[in-house]
Amino acid sequence: MDFAFDARTEELRARLSAFLTEHVYPAEQVAEEQRAALASPWDTPPVVEELKAEARRQGLWNLFLPDAEYGAGLTNLQYAPLAELTGRSPQLAPTALNCAAPDTGNMEVLAQFGDAEQRKRWLEPLLAGEIRSAFAMTEPDVASSDATNIETRIERDGDEYVINGRKWYISGAMNPLCQIFIVMGKTDPDGPDLRRQQSMVLVPRDTPGLTVRRAMRVYGYEDHHHGGHAEVVFEDVRVPVGNLIGEEGGGFAIAQARLGPGRIHHCMRLIGMAERAIELMCRRAVARTAFGKPLAGQGVVQEWIADARVAVEQLRLLVLKTAWLMDTVGNKGAHTEIQAIKIATPRTVVDILDKAVQLHGAGGVSQDFPLAELWAAARTLRLADGPDEVHQRSLARRELKRYRSEA
């Protein structure tokens, strides 16, 4: 980026870039080697804890939280370029800074909607990086892109809620450090307002009836870096009514509040992934020879690199505009732009990564380069936080609304 941010953002960006170069990139291979020696693939490699300690020592900790009481107090626009940098090493950097999903969204929920006891018991250890968390919303038996379809039941029984349901692709749940689940289910399944039927409750991992049944793979990857993605079953799980987050019927609204900043984070990390892909493409192109000249001299390769640079610059400006709108007019005012970045960014970055894989040949699909795993992560984000088609549907309806009223 050629343009400058405010002084604080630029200072943090310089420090974070140095931290990545000096500590994170060299640790990528170390983490893989350590993981292979662990008793469980879901345990955290020692080098990750070393990175967390160093990031905290350098003041690069909880940068995502806009509330200065809990985090760095940065705006969405200030945090965006920092999130981009972490996307260059999505396996390690977000975790090292305590800025990894789904913990980021869960901490935001607890900070904004949790009561004093909930913040004390769960938010504080999450902020300290002592535990991890999971967000249990998606279900295998219904189209969860429409949250009103959710079938998990949360029924009041005296001073307790009883939870029954099955969830899957619950990110982070395989990690033994994951100690708390935010579970979304229906407390009023027959209520007239479809968006007031859902509630969210806190369920500790050791609660009887909660079973982590299996790890779900993502394009063949188990995604150890993010604590895996689990199928989780809730069978007559009982928690105190004090574990309700906010109010009964407030689950849908809380989910929407949680997703706004998360989409900025995801999209800026995706841009960081694209930047690393372009860097790898360029290094490969100048170092390899085919048909008598470097790959960098092949017209098709030049087109790939040029198109990737143009696309990344366009995406970055759109995401930064969205972050600025969220800061100035709120999530509702930035609704169209939030959906636009969620549609455009994963789709475009998948294409850039695909070209980078192609340029690397067999190496592109191997474990010797990060490209295949980055591609799988980017492609998955065309589904996560709502599939492309849901955002296209909503965005188109907003665009058409004023013309229908005219007609």
Tab-separated table of N, CA, C and O in Angstrom, residues 93-162:
chain	number	residue	atom	x	y	z
A	93	ALA	N	-0.085	-16.570	12.724
A	93	ALA	CA	-0.107	-15.172	13.164
A	93	ALA	C	-1.341	-14.792	13.970
A	93	ALA	O	-1.209	-14.178	15.039
A	94	PRO	N	-2.568	-15.100	13.522
A	94	PRO	CA	-3.730	-14.690	14.327
A	94	PRO	C	-3.707	-15.281	15.732
A	94	PRO	O	-4.018	-14.588	16.709
A	95	THR	N	-3.325	-16.551	15.844
A	95	THR	CA	-3.259	-17.176	17.170
A	95	THR	C	-2.186	-16.530	18.026
A	95	THR	O	-2.377	-16.297	19.233
A	96	ALA	N	-1.038	-16.226	17.414
A	96	ALA	CA	0.062	-15.618	18.160
A	96	ALA	C	-0.338	-14.289	18.776
A	96	ALA	O	0.115	-13.928	19.859
A	97	LEU	N	-1.239	-13.542	18.090
A	97	LEU	CA	-1.662	-12.226	18.566
A	97	LEU	C	-2.944	-12.288	19.391
A	97	LEU	O	-3.470	-11.251	19.795
A	98	ASN	N	-3.464	-13.507	19.626
A	98	ASN	CA	-4.765	-13.695	20.281
A	98	ASN	C	-5.872	-13.016	19.477
A	98	ASN	O	-6.818	-12.439	20.035
A	99	CYS	N	-5.746	-13.093	18.160
A	99	CYS	CA	-6.698	-12.464	17.244
A	99	CYS	C	-7.284	-13.487	16.275
A	99	CYS	O	-7.597	-13.157	15.122
A	100	ALA	N	-7.413	-14.737	16.722
A	100	ALA	CA	-7.882	-15.804	15.846
A	100	ALA	C	-9.375	-16.044	16.020
A	100	ALA	O	-9.896	-15.997	17.136
A	101	ALA	N	-10.046	-16.314	14.905
A	101	ALA	CA	-11.436	-16.762	14.958
A	101	ALA	C	-11.446	-18.221	15.423
A	101	ALA	O	-10.499	-18.963	15.175
A	102	PRO	N	-12.512	-18.661	16.111
A	102	PRO	CA	-13.720	-17.918	16.452
A	102	PRO	C	-13.632	-17.136	17.763
A	102	PRO	O	-14.601	-16.514	18.188
A	103	ASP	N	-12.445	-17.169	18.389
A	103	ASP	CA	-12.310	-16.492	19.678
A	103	ASP	C	-12.586	-14.994	19.571
A	103	ASP	O	-13.157	-14.398	20.496
A	104	THR	N	-12.163	-14.382	18.455
A	104	THR	CA	-12.374	-12.943	18.312
A	104	THR	C	-13.861	-12.593	18.396
A	104	THR	O	-14.262	-11.725	19.172
A	105	GLY	N	-14.669	-13.281	17.605
A	105	GLY	CA	-16.101	-13.012	17.637
A	105	GLY	C	-16.724	-13.331	18.974
A	105	GLY	O	-17.610	-12.609	19.458
A	106	ASN	N	-16.268	-14.402	19.608
A	106	ASN	CA	-16.821	-14.782	20.909
A	106	ASN	C	-16.459	-13.765	21.987
A	106	ASN	O	-17.277	-13.443	22.862
A	107	MET	N	-15.232	-13.253	21.926
A	107	MET	CA	-14.840	-12.229	22.897
A	107	MET	C	-15.649	-10.951	22.676
A	107	MET	O	-16.045	-10.279	23.636
A	108	GLU	N	-15.907	-10.617	21.416
A	108	GLU	CA	-16.730	-9.439	21.134
A	108	GLU	C	-18.138	-9.609	21.681
A	108	GLU	O	-18.728	-8.674	22.237
A	109	VAL	N	-18.700	-10.812	21.535
A	109	VAL	CA	-20.035	-11.089	22.064
A	109	VAL	C	-20.056	-10.937	23.582
A	109	VAL	O	-20.949	-10.290	24.151
A	110	LEU	N	-19.077	-11.521	24.254
A	110	LEU	CA	-19.038	-11.441	25.715
A	110	LEU	C	-18.806	-10.013	26.189
A	110	LEU	O	-19.397	-9.574	27.181
A	111	ALA	N	-17.946	-9.285	25.492
A	111	ALA	CA	-17.681	-7.894	25.879
A	111	ALA	C	-18.907	-7.017	25.696
A	111	ALA	O	-19.173	-6.119	26.501
A	112	GLN	N	-19.676	-7.281	24.628
A	112	GLN	CA	-20.813	-6.422	24.300
A	112	GLN	C	-22.107	-6.862	24.971
A	112	GLN	O	-22.928	-6.023	25.383
A	113	PHE	N	-22.311	-8.171	25.090
A	113	PHE	CA	-23.605	-8.671	25.557
A	113	PHE	C	-23.531	-9.473	26.857
A	113	PHE	O	-24.570	-9.731	27.478
A	114	GLY	N	-22.344	-9.893	27.279
A	114	GLY	CA	-22.233	-10.690	28.493
A	114	GLY	C	-22.412	-9.865	29.747
A	114	GLY	O	-22.146	-8.657	29.761
A	115	ASP	N	-22.845	-10.523	30.813
A	115	ASP	CA	-22.964	-9.813	32.088
A	115	ASP	C	-21.627	-9.875	32.829
A	115	ASP	O	-20.655	-10.485	32.356
A	116	ALA	N	-21.564	-9.253	33.988
A	116	ALA	CA	-20.300	-9.137	34.721
A	116	ALA	C	-19.726	-10.509	35.074
A	116	ALA	O	-18.513	-10.735	34.957
A	117	GLU	N	-20.580	-11.429	35.494
A	117	GLU	CA	-20.102	-12.754	35.883
A	117	GLU	C	-19.575	-13.516	34.670
A	117	GLU	O	-18.540	-14.200	34.743
A	118	GLN	N	-20.278	-13.429	33.531
A	118	GLN	CA	-19.834	-14.106	32.321
A	118	GLN	C	-18.500	-13.547	31.828
A	118	GLN	O	-17.621	-14.299	31.394
A	119	ARG	N	-18.356	-12.248	31.908
A	119	ARG	CA	-17.084	-11.648	31.481
A	119	ARG	C	-15.952	-12.067	32.401
A	119	ARG	O	-14.835	-12.335	31.938
A	120	LYS	N	-16.242	-12.131	33.689
A	120	LYS	CA	-15.207	-12.532	34.647
A	120	LYS	C	-14.782	-13.975	34.416
A	120	LYS	O	-13.576	-14.295	34.405
A	121	ARG	N	-15.736	-14.857	34.232
A	121	ARG	CA	-15.430	-16.284	34.156
A	121	ARG	C	-14.837	-16.693	32.811
A	121	ARG	O	-13.956	-17.562	32.751
A	122	TRP	N	-15.329	-16.073	31.707
A	122	TRP	CA	-14.929	-16.551	30.386
A	122	TRP	C	-14.162	-15.522	29.562
A	122	TRP	O	-13.202	-15.882	28.868
A	123	LEU	N	-14.577	-14.264	29.611
A	123	LEU	CA	-13.891	-13.275	28.781
A	123	LEU	C	-12.460	-13.045	29.253
A	123	LEU	O	-11.530	-12.974	28.427
A	124	GLU	N	-12.263	-12.927	30.545
A	124	GLU	CA	-10.919	-12.625	31.044
A	124	GLU	C	-9.890	-13.692	30.666
A	124	GLU	O	-8.806	-13.356	30.177
A	125	PRO	N	-10.182	-14.990	30.847
A	125	PRO	CA	-9.185	-15.989	30.408
A	125	PRO	C	-9.014	-16.046	28.893
A	125	PRO	O	-7.931	-16.379	28.406
A	126	LEU	N	-10.064	-15.710	28.148
A	126	LEU	CA	-9.913	-15.640	26.690
A	126	LEU	C	-9.005	-14.479	26.299
A	126	LEU	O	-8.137	-14.614	25.424
A	127	LEU	N	-9.191	-13.346	26.940
A	127	LEU	CA	-8.338	-12.188	26.671
A	127	LEU	C	-6.885	-12.479	27.024
A	127	LEU	O	-5.962	-11.963	26.374
A	128	ALA	N	-6.680	-13.319	28.023
A	128	ALA	CA	-5.320	-13.662	28.454
A	128	ALA	C	-4.704	-14.763	27.599
A	128	ALA	O	-3.524	-15.080	27.765
A	129	GLY	N	-5.505	-15.349	26.702
A	129	GLY	CA	-5.001	-16.431	25.868
A	129	GLY	C	-4.820	-17.736	26.612
A	129	GLY	O	-4.097	-18.632	26.154
A	130	GLU	N	-5.485	-17.878	27.765
A	130	GLU	CA	-5.337	-19.078	28.587
A	130	GLU	C	-6.241	-20.211	28.118
A	130	GLU	O	-5.940	-21.388	28.347
A	131	ILE	N	-7.383	-19.861	27.510
A	131	ILE	CA	-8.321	-20.854	27.001
A	131	ILE	C	-8.729	-20.466	25.588
A	131	ILE	O	-8.423	-19.364	25.116
A	132	ARG	N	-9.418	-21.372	24.914
A	132	ARG	CA	-10.009	-21.092	23.603
A	132	ARG	C	-11.524	-21.319	23.710
A	132	ARG	O	-12.037	-21.784	24.734
A	133	SER	N	-12.241	-21.006	22.629
A	133	SER	CA	-13.697	-21.089	22.653
A	133	SER	C	-14.216	-21.534	21.293
A	133	SER	O	-13.464	-21.617	20.315
A	134	ALA	N	-15.513	-21.821	21.233
A	134	ALA	CA	-16.148	-22.232	19.980
A	134	ALA	C	-17.517	-21.589	19.887
A	134	ALA	O	-18.135	-21.244	20.901
A	135	PHE	N	-17.998	-21.435	18.643
A	135	PHE	CA	-19.311	-20.864	18.378
A	135	PHE	C	-20.132	-21.926	17.665
A	135	PHE	O	-19.837	-22.289	16.518
A	136	ALA	N	-21.152	-22.456	18.340
A	136	ALA	CA	-21.913	-23.590	17.827
A	136	ALA	C	-23.234	-23.119	17.228
A	136	ALA	O	-24.215	-22.916	17.940
A	137	MET	N	-23.232	-22.955	15.896
A	137	MET	CA	-24.430	-22.512	15.205
A	137	MET	C	-24.816	-23.468	14.076
A	137	MET	O	-25.946	-23.918	13.985
A	138	THR	N	-23.870	-23.819	13.201
A	138	THR	CA	-24.165	-24.592	11.992
A	138	THR	C	-24.613	-26.007	12.332
A	138	THR	O	-24.043	-26.664	13.203
A	139	GLU	N	-25.631	-26.488	11.601
A	139	GLU	CA	-26.176	-27.819	11.828
A	139	GLU	C	-26.182	-28.622	10.531
A	139	GLU	O	-26.369	-28.072	9.446
A	140	PRO	N	-25.996	-29.953	10.631
A	140	PRO	CA	-25.924	-30.775	9.425
A	140	PRO	C	-27.266	-31.082	8.775
A	140	PRO	O	-27.320	-31.413	7.587
A	141	ASP	N	-28.350	-30.985	9.525
A	141	ASP	CA	-29.644	-31.449	9.017
A	141	ASP	C	-30.514	-30.355	8.416
A	141	ASP	O	-31.604	-30.642	7.909
A	142	VAL	N	-30.057	-29.104	8.492
A	142	VAL	CA	-30.831	-27.996	7.918
A	142	VAL	C	-29.888	-27.048	7.200
A	142	VAL	O	-28.675	-27.061	7.437
A	143	ALA	N	-30.438	-26.215	6.331
A	143	ALA	CA	-29.645	-25.189	5.649
A	143	ALA	C	-29.385	-24.059	6.639
A	143	ALA	O	-30.216	-23.172	6.836
A	144	SER	N	-28.224	-24.105	7.268
A	144	SER	CA	-27.926	-23.160	8.345
A	144	SER	C	-27.587	-21.767	7.833
A	144	SER	O	-27.411	-20.839	8.637
A	145	SER	N	-27.456	-21.598	6.518
A	145	SER	CA	-27.285	-20.251	5.976
A	145	SER	C	-28.510	-19.404	6.275
A	145	SER	O	-28.439	-18.172	6.281
A	146	ASP	N	-29.642	-20.058	6.540
A	146	ASP	CA	-30.856	-19.396	7.018
A	146	ASP	C	-30.986	-19.749	8.495
A	146	ASP	O	-31.411	-20.846	8.858
A	147	ALA	N	-30.555	-18.825	9.353
A	147	ALA	CA	-30.490	-19.124	10.792
A	147	ALA	C	-31.847	-19.452	11.392
A	147	ALA	O	-31.915	-20.065	12.462
A	148	THR	N	-32.929	-19.071	10.719
A	148	THR	CA	-34.254	-19.396	11.248
A	148	THR	C	-34.550	-20.887	11.138
A	148	THR	O	-35.509	-21.377	11.731
A	149	ASN	N	-33.730	-21.627	10.386
A	149	ASN	CA	-33.924	-23.070	10.235
A	149	ASN	C	-33.396	-23.885	11.414
A	149	ASN	O	-33.703	-25.075	11.536
A	150	ILE	N	-32.570	-23.291	12.238
A	150	ILE	CA	-31.875	-24.038	13.280
A	150	ILE	C	-32.858	-24.842	14.130
A	150	ILE	O	-33.897	-24.342	14.547
A	151	GLU	N	-32.502	-26.114	14.380
A	151	GLU	CA	-33.403	-27.015	15.092
A	151	GLU	C	-33.007	-27.280	16.541
A	151	GLU	O	-33.800	-27.845	17.292
A	152	THR	N	-31.799	-26.923	16.936
A	152	THR	CA	-31.383	-27.142	18.329
A	152	THR	C	-32.347	-26.441	19.278
A	152	THR	O	-32.709	-25.277	19.065
A	153	ARG	N	-32.762	-27.144	20.300
A	153	ARG	CA	-33.736	-26.608	21.253
A	153	ARG	C	-33.053	-26.241	22.577
A	153	ARG	O	-32.232	-26.997	23.106
A	154	ILE	N	-33.441	-25.087	23.095
A	154	ILE	CA	-32.995	-24.624	24.405
A	154	ILE	C	-34.263	-24.372	25.215
A	154	ILE	O	-34.952	-23.371	25.020
A	155	GLU	N	-34.589	-25.311	26.100
A	155	GLU	CA	-35.867	-25.256	26.823
A	155	GLU	C	-35.641	-24.958	28.294
A	155	GLU	O	-34.763	-25.548	28.943
A	156	ARG	N	-36.431	-24.061	28.826
A	156	ARG	CA	-36.309	-23.693	30.236
A	156	ARG	C	-36.953	-24.761	31.121
A	156	ARG	O	-38.065	-25.230	30.864
A	157	ASP	N	-36.218	-25.141	32.162
A	157	ASP	CA	-36.732	-26.078	33.152
A	157	ASP	C	-36.322	-25.565	34.520
A	157	ASP	O	-35.230	-25.847	35.019
A	158	GLY	N	-37.207	-24.777	35.136
A	158	GLY	CA	-36.886	-24.170	36.425
A	158	GLY	C	-35.746	-23.178	36.292
A	158	GLY	O	-35.831	-22.211	35.536
A	159	ASP	N	-34.673	-23.420	37.015
A	159	ASP	CA	-33.516	-22.533	37.002
A	159	ASP	C	-32.455	-22.974	36.001
A	159	ASP	O	-31.305	-22.520	36.083
A	160	GLU	N	-32.833	-23.868	35.086
A	160	GLU	CA	-31.873	-24.376	34.113
A	160	GLU	C	-32.442	-24.316	32.698
A	160	GLU	O	-33.661	-24.271	32.502
A	161	TYR	N	-31.527	-24.309	31.737
A	161	TYR	CA	-31.885	-24.535	30.340
A	161	TYR	C	-31.426	-25.936	29.962
A	161	TYR	O	-30.332	-26.370	30.346
A	162	VAL	N	-32.263	-26.640	29.199
A	162	VAL	CA	-31.942	-27.979	28.709
A	162	VAL	C	-31.739	-27.878	27.198
A	162	VAL	O	-32.621	-27.417	26.465
